[in-house]
């Protein structure tokens, strides 16, 4: 009949809908992947951290919680800003003072809390606290904000607590 069209056949590509579903699934899996994928293996293995942990904030005993992702951020910052002088927690310019928990506690003032490490990094002082330390450059807020510096301090402190050989100054098996 004139003016009427026969039911036009629509061609469908077989599986086209499934392809889109597959693509969406892959995107969703990528966005919803577990946080463990963003945790550095060093943090999970050597720092034994796969869940949030508490570290000492100040000398009064207040604690601050850090996630494995924050420790990973701290590790990355350590690698980019501190590793040249502090390989494995040692201190190459001053081998008798490392980043071991014993040496951090022995400093004046002690540097065995997040707050103390952040303060030190903002204004480095000598080990006995009497003069400016020219061996370690100050970290201004324009370089690392407080959160970034806390993550860096958390990495150092956690490594000093549990990482095998951290601060032992036994570089090269010596």
PDB file of N, CA and C in Angstrom, residues 38 40 49 84-85 96 100 102 106-107 116 153:
ATOM      1  N   UNK A  38      46.959   0.000  45.890  1.00  0.00           N
ATOM      2  CA  UNK A  38      47.680   1.268  45.983  1.00  0.00           C
ATOM      3  C   UNK A  38      48.675   1.267  47.144  1.00  0.00           C
ATOM      4  N   UNK A  40      52.133   0.212  48.693  1.00  0.00           N
ATOM      5  CA  UNK A  40      53.454  -0.220  48.275  1.00  0.00           C
ATOM      6  C   UNK A  40      53.794  -1.552  48.951  1.00  0.00           C
ATOM      7  N   UNK A  49      52.047  -3.393  57.488  1.00  0.00           N
ATOM      8  CA  UNK A  49      50.877  -2.528  57.581  1.00  0.00           C
ATOM      9  C   UNK A  49      49.955  -2.760  56.393  1.00  0.00           C
ATOM     10  N   UNK A  84      68.770  10.216  49.362  1.00  0.00           N
ATOM     11  CA  UNK A  84      70.180  10.472  49.052  1.00  0.00           C
ATOM     12  C   UNK A  84      71.062  10.431  50.294  1.00  0.00           C
ATOM     13  N   UNK A  85      70.541  10.863  51.424  1.00  0.00           N
ATOM     14  CA  UNK A  85      71.330  10.880  52.661  1.00  0.00           C
ATOM     15  C   UNK A  85      70.916   9.796  53.653  1.00  0.00           C
ATOM     16  N   UNK A  96      77.133   8.074  62.659  1.00  0.00           N
ATOM     17  CA  UNK A  96      76.884   7.713  64.057  1.00  0.00           C
ATOM     18  C   UNK A  96      75.475   8.083  64.521  1.00  0.00           C
ATOM     19  N   UNK A 100      67.202   5.316  63.406  1.00  0.00           N
ATOM     20  CA  UNK A 100      66.716   4.220  64.253  1.00  0.00           C
ATOM     21  C   UNK A 100      65.883   4.812  65.384  1.00  0.00           C
ATOM     22  N   UNK A 102      66.143   4.190  68.486  1.00  0.00           N
ATOM     23  CA  UNK A 102      67.066   4.545  69.574  1.00  0.00           C
ATOM     24  C   UNK A 102      67.654   5.942  69.351  1.00  0.00           C
ATOM     25  N   UNK A 106      67.050   9.506  71.297  1.00  0.00           N
ATOM     26  CA  UNK A 106      68.208  10.105  71.948  1.00  0.00           C
ATOM     27  C   UNK A 106      68.472  11.553  71.569  1.00  0.00           C
ATOM     28  N   UNK A 107      67.780  12.060  70.571  1.00  0.00           N
ATOM     29  CA  UNK A 107      67.984  13.451  70.142  1.00  0.00           C
ATOM     30  C   UNK A 107      67.414  14.414  71.179  1.00  0.00           C
ATOM     31  N   UNK A 116      57.190  15.744  66.626  1.00  0.00           N
ATOM     32  CA  UNK A 116      58.603  16.107  66.742  1.00  0.00           C
ATOM     33  C   UNK A 116      59.324  15.986  65.399  1.00  0.00           C
ATOM     34  N   UNK A 153      56.761  11.644  58.035  1.00  0.00           N
ATOM     35  CA  UNK A 153      57.167  11.332  59.408  1.00  0.00           C
ATOM     36  C   UNK A 153      56.631   9.967  59.839  1.00  0.00           C
TER      37      UNK A 153
END
